[in-house]
Coordinates of N, CA, C and O in Angstrom, one line a residue:
M1 N 3.6 -55.6 -52.2 CA 4.9 -55.9 -51.8 C 5.0 -57.4 -51.6 O 4.2 -58.1 -50.9
A2 N 6.1 -58.0 -52.1 CA 6.3 -59.4 -52.0 C 6.7 -59.8 -50.6 O 7.5 -59.1 -50.0
M3 N 6.4 -61.0 -50.2 CA 6.8 -61.6 -49.0 C 8.3 -62.1 -49.2 O 8.6 -62.5 -50.2
P4 N 9.1 -62.0 -48.1 CA 10.4 -62.5 -48.2 C 10.5 -64.0 -48.5 O 9.6 -64.7 -48.1
A5 N 11.5 -64.4 -49.2 CA 11.7 -65.8 -49.5 C 12.0 -66.6 -48.2 O 12.4 -66.0 -47.3
A6 N 11.7 -67.9 -48.2 CA 11.9 -68.7 -47.0 C 13.4 -68.6 -46.6 O 13.7 -68.5 -45.4
T7 N 14.3 -68.6 -47.6 CA 15.7 -68.5 -47.2 C 16.1 -67.2 -46.6 O 16.9 -67.1 -45.7
T8 N 15.4 -66.1 -47.1 CA 15.6 -64.8 -46.5 C 15.2 -64.8 -45.0 O 15.8 -64.2 -44.1
L9 N 14.0 -65.3 -44.8 CA 13.5 -65.4 -43.4 C 14.4 -66.2 -42.5 O 14.6 -65.9 -41.4
L10 N 14.9 -67.4 -43.0 CA 15.8 -68.2 -42.3 C 17.1 -67.5 -41.9 O 17.5 -67.5 -40.8
A11 N 17.6 -66.8 -42.9 CA 18.9 -66.0 -42.7 C 18.6 -64.9 -41.7 O 19.4 -64.7 -40.8
W12 N 17.5 -64.2 -41.8 CA 17.1 -63.1 -40.9 C 17.0 -63.7 -39.4 O 17.6 -63.1 -38.5
T13 N 16.3 -64.8 -39.3 CA 16.1 -65.3 -37.9 C 17.4 -65.8 -37.3 O 17.7 -65.5 -36.2
R14 N 18.3 -66.4 -38.1 CA 19.6 -66.9 -37.6 C 20.5 -65.7 -37.3 O 21.3 -65.7 -36.3
L15 N 20.5 -64.7 -38.1 CA 21.3 -63.5 -37.9 C 20.9 -62.8 -36.6 O 21.8 -62.5 -35.8
L16 N 19.6 -62.6 -36.4 CA 19.2 -62.0 -35.1 C 19.5 -62.8 -33.9 O 19.9 -62.3 -32.9
R17 N 19.3 -64.1 -34.1 CA 19.5 -65.1 -32.9 C 21.0 -65.1 -32.6 O 21.4 -65.0 -31.4
A18 N 21.8 -65.2 -33.6 CA 23.3 -65.2 -33.4 C 23.8 -63.9 -32.7 O 24.6 -64.0 -31.8
A19 N 23.3 -62.8 -33.2 CA 23.7 -61.5 -32.6 C 23.2 -61.4 -31.2 O 23.9 -61.0 -30.3
D20 N 22.0 -61.9 -30.9 CA 21.5 -61.8 -29.5 C 22.3 -62.7 -28.6 O 22.6 -62.3 -27.5
L21 N 22.6 -64.0 -29.0 CA 23.3 -64.9 -28.2 C 24.7 -64.4 -27.9 O 25.2 -64.5 -26.8
A22 N 25.4 -63.8 -28.9 CA 26.7 -63.3 -28.8 C 26.7 -62.1 -27.8 O 27.6 -62.0 -27.0
S23 N 25.7 -61.2 -28.0 CA 25.6 -60.1 -27.1 C 25.4 -60.5 -25.7 O 26.0 -60.0 -24.7
Q24 N 24.5 -61.5 -25.5 CA 24.2 -61.9 -24.1 C 25.5 -62.6 -23.5 O 25.7 -62.3 -22.3
H25 N 26.2 -63.3 -24.3 CA 27.4 -64.0 -23.8 C 28.4 -62.9 -23.4 O 29.1 -63.0 -22.3
C26 N 28.6 -61.9 -24.2 CA 29.6 -60.8 -23.9 C 29.2 -60.1 -22.6 O 30.0 -59.9 -21.7
A27 N 27.9 -59.7 -22.5 CA 27.4 -59.0 -21.4 C 27.6 -59.8 -20.1 O 28.0 -59.3 -19.1
A28 N 27.3 -61.1 -20.2 CA 27.4 -62.0 -19.0 C 28.9 -62.1 -18.6 O 29.2 -62.1 -17.4
S29 N 29.8 -62.2 -19.6 CA 31.2 -62.3 -19.2 C 31.7 -61.1 -18.5 O 32.4 -61.2 -17.5
L30 N 31.3 -59.9 -19.0 CA 31.7 -58.7 -18.3 C 31.1 -58.6 -16.9 O 31.7 -58.2 -16.0
R31 N 29.8 -58.9 -16.9 CA 29.0 -58.8 -15.6 C 29.6 -59.7 -14.5 O 29.8 -59.3 -13.4
A32 N 30.1 -60.9 -14.9 CA 30.6 -61.9 -14.0 C 31.9 -61.3 -13.3 O 32.2 -61.7 -12.2
L33 N 32.6 -60.4 -13.9 CA 33.8 -59.8 -13.4 C 33.5 -58.4 -12.8 O 34.5 -57.6 -12.5
G34 N 32.2 -58.0 -12.7 CA 31.9 -56.7 -12.2 C 32.2 -55.6 -13.1 O 32.3 -54.4 -12.6
L35 N 32.3 -55.8 -14.4 CA 32.5 -54.8 -15.4 C 31.2 -54.3 -16.0 O 30.2 -55.0 -16.0
P36 N 31.2 -53.1 -16.5 CA 30.0 -52.6 -17.2 C 29.7 -53.3 -18.5 O 30.5 -54.1 -19.0
P37 N 28.5 -53.1 -19.0 CA 28.0 -53.8 -20.2 C 28.8 -53.4 -21.5 O 29.5 -52.3 -21.5
P38 N 28.6 -54.1 -22.5 CA 29.4 -53.9 -23.8 C 29.1 -52.5 -24.3 O 30.0 -51.9 -25.0
E39 N 27.9 -51.9 -24.1 CA 27.6 -50.6 -24.7 C 28.6 -49.5 -24.1 O 29.0 -48.6 -24.8
W40 N 29.0 -49.7 -22.8 CA 29.9 -48.8 -22.2 C 31.3 -48.9 -23.0 O 31.9 -47.9 -23.2
Y41 N 31.7 -50.1 -23.3 CA 33.0 -50.3 -24.0 C 32.9 -49.6 -25.3 O 33.9 -48.9 -25.7
D42 N 31.8 -49.7 -26.0 CA 31.7 -49.1 -27.4 C 31.8 -47.6 -27.3 O 32.5 -47.0 -28.1
V43 N 31.2 -47.0 -26.3 CA 31.3 -45.5 -26.1 C 32.8 -45.2 -25.8 O 33.4 -44.2 -26.4
L44 N 33.4 -45.9 -24.8 CA 34.7 -45.6 -24.4 C 35.7 -45.7 -25.5 O 36.6 -44.9 -25.8
L45 N 35.6 -46.8 -26.3 CA 36.5 -47.0 -27.5 C 36.3 -45.9 -28.5 O 37.3 -45.4 -29.1
A46 N 35.0 -45.6 -28.8 CA 34.8 -44.5 -29.9 C 35.4 -43.2 -29.5 O 36.1 -42.5 -30.3
I47 N 35.4 -42.8 -28.2 CA 35.9 -41.6 -27.8 C 37.5 -41.7 -27.7 O 38.2 -40.8 -28.0
E48 N 37.9 -42.9 -27.2 CA 39.4 -43.1 -27.2 C 40.0 -43.0 -28.6 O 41.0 -42.3 -28.8
R49 N 39.4 -43.5 -29.6 CA 39.9 -43.5 -30.9 C 39.7 -42.2 -31.6 O 40.5 -41.7 -32.4
G50 N 38.5 -41.6 -31.4 CA 38.1 -40.4 -32.2 C 38.3 -39.1 -31.4 O 38.1 -38.0 -32.0
G51 N 38.7 -39.1 -30.1 CA 38.9 -37.9 -29.4 C 37.5 -37.4 -28.9 O 36.5 -38.1 -29.1
A52 N 37.5 -36.3 -28.2 CA 36.3 -35.7 -27.6 C 35.3 -35.6 -28.7 O 35.6 -35.2 -29.8
Q53 N 34.0 -35.9 -28.4 CA 33.0 -35.9 -29.4 C 31.7 -35.3 -28.8 O 31.4 -35.4 -27.6
R54 N 30.9 -34.7 -29.7 CA 29.6 -34.2 -29.3 C 28.7 -35.4 -29.3 O 28.9 -36.4 -30.1
P55 N 27.7 -35.5 -28.4 CA 26.8 -36.6 -28.3 C 26.2 -37.0 -29.6 O 26.1 -38.2 -30.0
R56 N 25.8 -36.0 -30.4 CA 25.1 -36.3 -31.7 C 26.0 -37.1 -32.6 O 25.6 -37.9 -33.4
D57 N 27.3 -36.7 -32.6 CA 28.3 -37.4 -33.5 C 28.6 -38.8 -33.0 O 28.7 -39.7 -33.8
L58 N 28.6 -39.0 -31.7 CA 28.8 -40.3 -31.1 C 27.6 -41.2 -31.4 O 27.7 -42.3 -31.7
Q59 N 26.4 -40.6 -31.4 CA 25.1 -41.3 -31.7 C 25.2 -41.8 -33.1 O 24.9 -43.0 -33.3
I60 N 25.6 -41.0 -34.0 CA 25.7 -41.4 -35.4 C 26.8 -42.5 -35.6 O 26.5 -43.6 -36.2
A61 N 27.9 -42.3 -34.9 CA 29.0 -43.3 -35.1 C 28.6 -44.7 -34.5 O 29.0 -45.7 -35.0
L62 N 27.8 -44.7 -33.4 CA 27.4 -45.9 -32.8 C 26.1 -46.5 -33.3 O 25.8 -47.6 -33.0
G63 N 25.4 -45.7 -34.0 CA 24.1 -46.1 -34.6 C 23.1 -46.4 -33.5 O 22.3 -47.4 -33.5
T64 N 23.0 -45.6 -32.5 CA 22.1 -45.8 -31.4 C 21.1 -44.6 -31.3 O 21.3 -43.6 -31.9
E65 N 20.1 -44.8 -30.6 CA 19.0 -43.8 -30.4 C 19.5 -42.7 -29.5 O 20.2 -43.0 -28.5
Q66 N 19.1 -41.5 -29.7 CA 19.5 -40.4 -28.9 C 19.1 -40.5 -27.4 O 20.0 -40.3 -26.5
Y67 N 17.9 -41.0 -27.1 CA 17.5 -41.1 -25.7 C 18.3 -42.2 -25.0 O 18.7 -42.0 -23.8
A68 N 18.6 -43.3 -25.7 CA 19.4 -44.4 -25.1 C 20.8 -43.9 -24.8 O 21.4 -44.1 -23.7
L69 N 21.4 -43.2 -25.8 CA 22.8 -42.7 -25.6 C 22.8 -41.6 -24.5 O 23.8 -41.6 -23.6
S70 N 21.8 -40.8 -24.4 CA 21.8 -39.8 -23.3 C 21.8 -40.4 -22.0 O 22.6 -40.0 -21.1
R71 N 21.0 -41.4 -21.7 CA 20.9 -42.1 -20.4 C 22.3 -42.8 -20.2 O 22.8 -42.8 -19.0
L72 N 22.8 -43.4 -21.2 CA 24.1 -44.1 -21.0 C 25.2 -43.2 -20.7 O 26.0 -43.4 -19.7
V73 N 25.3 -42.0 -21.3 CA 26.3 -41.0 -21.1 C 26.1 -40.5 -19.6 O 27.1 -40.3 -18.9
D74 N 24.9 -40.3 -19.2 CA 24.6 -39.8 -17.8 C 25.2 -40.8 -16.8 O 25.9 -40.4 -15.9
R75 N 25.0 -42.1 -17.0 CA 25.5 -43.1 -16.1 C 27.1 -43.1 -16.2 O 27.7 -43.3 -15.1
M76 N 27.6 -42.9 -17.3 CA 29.1 -43.0 -17.5 C 29.7 -41.7 -16.9 O 30.8 -41.8 -16.3
V77 N 29.1 -40.6 -17.0 CA 29.6 -39.4 -16.3 C 29.5 -39.6 -14.8 O 30.5 -39.2 -14.1
K78 N 28.4 -40.1 -14.3 CA 28.3 -40.4 -12.9 C 29.3 -41.3 -12.4 O 29.8 -41.2 -11.3
A79 N 29.7 -42.3 -13.2 CA 30.8 -43.3 -12.9 C 32.2 -42.7 -13.1 O 33.2 -43.4 -12.9
R80 N 32.2 -41.4 -13.5 CA 33.5 -40.7 -13.7 C 34.4 -41.3 -14.8 O 35.6 -41.2 -14.8
L81 N 33.7 -41.9 -15.8 CA 34.4 -42.5 -17.0 C 34.5 -41.4 -18.1 O 35.4 -41.5 -19.0
L82 N 33.5 -40.5 -18.1 CA 33.4 -39.4 -19.1 C 33.2 -38.1 -18.4 O 32.7 -38.1 -17.3
T83 N 33.6 -37.0 -19.0 CA 33.2 -35.7 -18.5 C 32.6 -35.0 -19.7 O 32.8 -35.2 -20.9
R84 N 31.7 -34.0 -19.3 CA 31.1 -33.1 -20.3 C 31.8 -31.8 -20.2 O 31.9 -31.2 -19.1
V85 N 32.2 -31.3 -21.3 CA 32.9 -30.0 -21.3 C 32.1 -29.1 -22.3 O 31.8 -29.6 -23.4
P86 N 31.8 -27.9 -21.9 CA 31.1 -27.0 -22.8 C 31.8 -26.9 -24.2 O 33.0 -26.8 -24.2
C87 N 31.0 -26.8 -25.2 CA 31.6 -26.7 -26.6 C 31.9 -25.3 -26.9 O 31.1 -24.4 -26.7
A88 N 33.1 -25.0 -27.3 CA 33.6 -23.6 -27.6 C 32.8 -23.0 -28.7 O 32.5 -21.8 -28.8
D89 N 32.4 -23.9 -29.7 CA 31.7 -23.4 -30.9 C 30.2 -23.1 -30.7 O 29.6 -22.3 -31.4
D90 N 29.6 -23.8 -29.7 CA 28.2 -23.7 -29.5 C 27.9 -23.8 -28.0 O 28.0 -24.8 -27.3
A91 N 27.5 -22.7 -27.4 CA 27.3 -22.6 -25.9 C 26.3 -23.6 -25.4 O 26.2 -23.9 -24.3
R92 N 25.4 -24.0 -26.3 CA 24.3 -24.9 -25.9 C 24.8 -26.4 -25.9 O 24.2 -27.2 -25.2
G93 N 25.9 -26.7 -26.6 CA 26.4 -28.0 -26.7 C 27.5 -28.3 -25.8 O 28.1 -27.4 -25.1
H94 N 27.9 -29.6 -25.8 CA 29.1 -30.0 -25.0 C 29.8 -31.1 -25.7 O 29.3 -31.8 -26.6
L95 N 31.0 -31.3 -25.3 CA 31.9 -32.4 -25.8 C 32.0 -33.5 -24.7 O 32.1 -33.1 -23.5
L96 N 32.1 -34.7 -25.1 CA 32.3 -35.8 -24.2 C 33.8 -36.1 -24.2 O 34.4 -36.4 -25.3
H97 N 34.5 -36.1 -23.1 CA 35.9 -36.4 -22.9 C 36.0 -37.7 -22.1 O 35.3 -37.9 -21.2
L98 N 37.0 -38.5 -22.5 CA 37.4 -39.7 -21.8 C 38.2 -39.3 -20.6 O 39.2 -38.5 -20.7
T99 N 37.9 -39.8 -19.4 CA 38.7 -39.5 -18.2 C 39.8 -40.6 -18.1 O 39.8 -41.6 -18.8
I100 N 40.8 -40.4 -17.2 CA 41.8 -41.4 -16.9 C 41.1 -42.7 -16.5 O 41.5 -43.8 -17.0
E101 N 40.1 -42.6 -15.7 CA 39.3 -43.8 -15.2 C 38.6 -44.4 -16.4 O 38.5 -45.7 -16.4
G102 N 38.1 -43.6 -17.3 CA 37.5 -44.2 -18.5 C 38.4 -45.0 -19.4 O 38.1 -46.1 -19.9
R103 N 39.6 -44.4 -19.6 CA 40.6 -45.1 -20.3 C 41.0 -46.4 -19.7 O 41.2 -47.5 -20.3
A104 N 41.2 -46.4 -18.3 CA 41.5 -47.6 -17.6 C 40.4 -48.6 -17.7 O 40.7 -49.8 -17.8
M105 N 39.2 -48.2 -17.6 CA 38.0 -49.1 -17.7 C 38.0 -49.8 -19.0 O 37.8 -51.0 -19.2
R106 N 38.2 -49.0 -20.1 CA 38.2 -49.6 -21.4 C 39.3 -50.6 -21.6 O 39.1 -51.7 -22.1
A107 N 40.4 -50.3 -21.0 CA 41.6 -51.3 -21.1 C 41.2 -52.5 -20.3 O 41.6 -53.6 -20.7
A108 N 40.6 -52.4 -19.1 CA 40.2 -53.5 -18.3 C 39.2 -54.4 -18.9 O 39.1 -55.6 -18.8
M109 N 38.3 -53.8 -19.7 CA 37.2 -54.5 -20.3 C 37.6 -55.3 -21.5 O 37.1 -56.3 -21.8
W110 N 38.7 -54.8 -22.2 CA 39.0 -55.4 -23.5 C 39.4 -56.9 -23.4 O 38.9 -57.7 -24.2
P111 N 40.2 -57.3 -22.5 CA 40.5 -58.8 -22.5 C 39.3 -59.7 -22.3 O 39.2 -60.7 -22.9
V112 N 38.3 -59.2 -21.5 CA 37.1 -60.0 -21.3 C 36.2 -59.9 -22.5 O 35.7 -60.9 -23.0
Y113 N 36.1 -58.8 -23.1 CA 35.4 -58.6 -24.4 C 36.0 -59.5 -25.5 O 35.3 -60.2 -26.2
A114 N 37.3 -59.4 -25.6 CA 38.0 -60.2 -26.6 C 37.8 -61.7 -26.4 O 37.5 -62.4 -27.4
E115 N 37.9 -62.1 -25.2 CA 37.6 -63.6 -24.9 C 36.2 -64.0 -25.3 O 35.9 -65.0 -25.8
A116 N 35.2 -63.1 -25.0 CA 33.8 -63.4 -25.3 C 33.6 -63.4 -26.8 O 32.9 -64.3 -27.3
I117 N 34.3 -62.6 -27.6 CA 34.2 -62.6 -29.0 C 34.8 -63.9 -29.6 O 34.2 -64.6 -30.4
E118 N 35.9 -64.3 -29.0 CA 36.6 -65.5 -29.4 C 35.7 -66.7 -29.1 O 35.5 -67.6 -30.0
T119 N 35.1 -66.8 -27.9 CA 34.2 -67.9 -27.5 C 33.0 -67.9 -28.4 O 32.6 -69.0 -28.8
A120 N 32.4 -66.8 -28.6 CA 31.1 -66.7 -29.3 C 31.2 -66.9 -30.8 O 30.3 -67.5 -31.5
L121 N 32.4 -66.5 -31.4 CA 32.5 -66.6 -32.9 C 33.8 -67.3 -33.3 O 33.8 -68.3 -34.0
G122 N 34.9 -66.8 -32.8 CA 36.2 -67.3 -33.3 C 36.4 -68.8 -33.1 O 36.9 -69.5 -34.0
A123 N 36.0 -69.3 -31.9 CA 36.2 -70.8 -31.6 C 35.2 -71.7 -32.3 O 35.3 -72.9 -32.3
R124 N 34.1 -71.1 -32.8 CA 33.0 -71.9 -33.3 C 32.9 -71.8 -34.9 O 32.2 -72.7 -35.4
V125 N 33.6 -70.9 -35.5 CA 33.5 -70.8 -37.0 C 34.9 -70.8 -37.5 O 35.8 -70.0 -37.1
A126 N 35.1 -71.6 -38.5 CA 36.5 -71.7 -39.2 C 36.9 -70.3 -39.7 O 36.0 -69.5 -40.1
E127 N 38.2 -70.1 -39.8 CA 38.7 -68.8 -40.3 C 38.2 -68.5 -41.7 O 37.7 -67.3 -41.9
E128 N 38.1 -69.4 -42.6 CA 37.6 -69.1 -44.0 C 36.2 -68.7 -43.9 O 35.7 -67.9 -44.7
D129 N 35.4 -69.4 -43.0 CA 34.0 -69.0 -42.9 C 33.8 -67.7 -42.3 O 32.8 -66.9 -42.6
R130 N 34.7 -67.3 -41.3 CA 34.6 -66.0 -40.7 C 34.9 -64.9 -41.8 O 34.2 -63.8 -41.8
T131 N 35.8 -65.2 -42.7 CA 36.1 -64.3 -43.7 C 34.9 -64.1 -44.7 O 34.6 -63.0 -45.0
A132 N 34.3 -65.2 -45.0 CA 33.1 -65.2 -45.9 C 32.0 -64.4 -45.1 O 31.3 -63.6 -45.8
L133 N 31.8 -64.7 -43.9 CA 30.7 -64.1 -43.1 C 30.9 -62.6 -43.0 O 30.0 -61.8 -43.3
A134 N 32.2 -62.1 -42.8 CA 32.4 -60.7 -42.8 C 32.1 -60.1 -44.1 O 31.5 -59.0 -44.2
R135 N 32.5 -60.8 -45.2 CA 32.2 -60.2 -46.5 C 30.7 -60.2 -46.8 O 30.1 -59.2 -47.3
L136 N 30.0 -61.2 -46.4 CA 28.5 -61.3 -46.6 C 27.8 -60.3 -45.8 O 26.7 -59.7 -46.2
L137 N 28.3 -60.0 -44.6 CA 27.6 -59.1 -43.7 C 27.9 -57.6 -44.0 O 27.2 -56.7 -43.6
A138 N 28.9 -57.3 -44.8 CA 29.4 -56.0 -45.1 C 28.2 -55.1 -45.6 O 28.0 -54.0 -45.0
P139 N 27.5 -55.5 -46.6 CA 26.4 -54.6 -47.1 C 25.3 -54.4 -46.0 O 24.6 -53.4 -46.0
L140 N 25.1 -55.4 -45.1 CA 24.1 -55.3 -44.1 C 24.5 -54.3 -42.9 O 23.7 -53.9 -42.1
A141 N 25.8 -54.0 -42.9 CA 26.3 -53.1 -41.8 C 26.2 -51.7 -42.3 O 26.6 -50.8 -41.5
E142 N 25.7 -51.4 -43.4 CA 25.6 -50.0 -43.9 C 24.1 -49.6 -43.7 O 23.2 -50.4 -43.8
P143 N 23.9 -48.3 -43.5 CA 22.5 -47.8 -43.3 C 21.7 -48.1 -44.6 O 22.2 -48.1 -45.7
I144 N 20.4 -48.3 -44.3 CA 19.5 -48.6 -45.4 C 19.1 -47.3 -46.0 O 18.6 -46.4 -45.3
S145 N 19.3 -47.1 -47.3 CA 18.8 -45.8 -48.0 C 17.4 -45.9 -48.3 O 16.8 -46.9 -48.7
A146 N 16.7 -44.8 -48.0 CA 15.2 -44.8 -48.2 C 14.9 -44.5 -49.6 O 15.5 -44.1 -50.4

């Protein structure tokens, strides 16, 4: 197997570093206002947009590990942002529903999340470069086929 080219390694390093810094900035912005972390927003938004979902479907949609999503959902249920309702099709399963508090929390988080996105990316990269970046990253946002 060939070693990656130097430019591939440089792009990889910068991609990971940029994602990490943007994520840290977003989490810090939310935390400063006493709001939950970005992962909570992602779950709330996915259920708000897609309706009640089984955890396995949410896991696939968010691209997260089952154990991490399970712990996250437990915390969100405890915070009364989500409820678990037994699945009519499968007595062993359940659906995750967004509560009124969950909808309100997602709405409260969005302005802070949006500002963090603008600060981390929008204000630092020209519009034409953001367009090119989105185009370049598109194939990397798809699952890797084995």
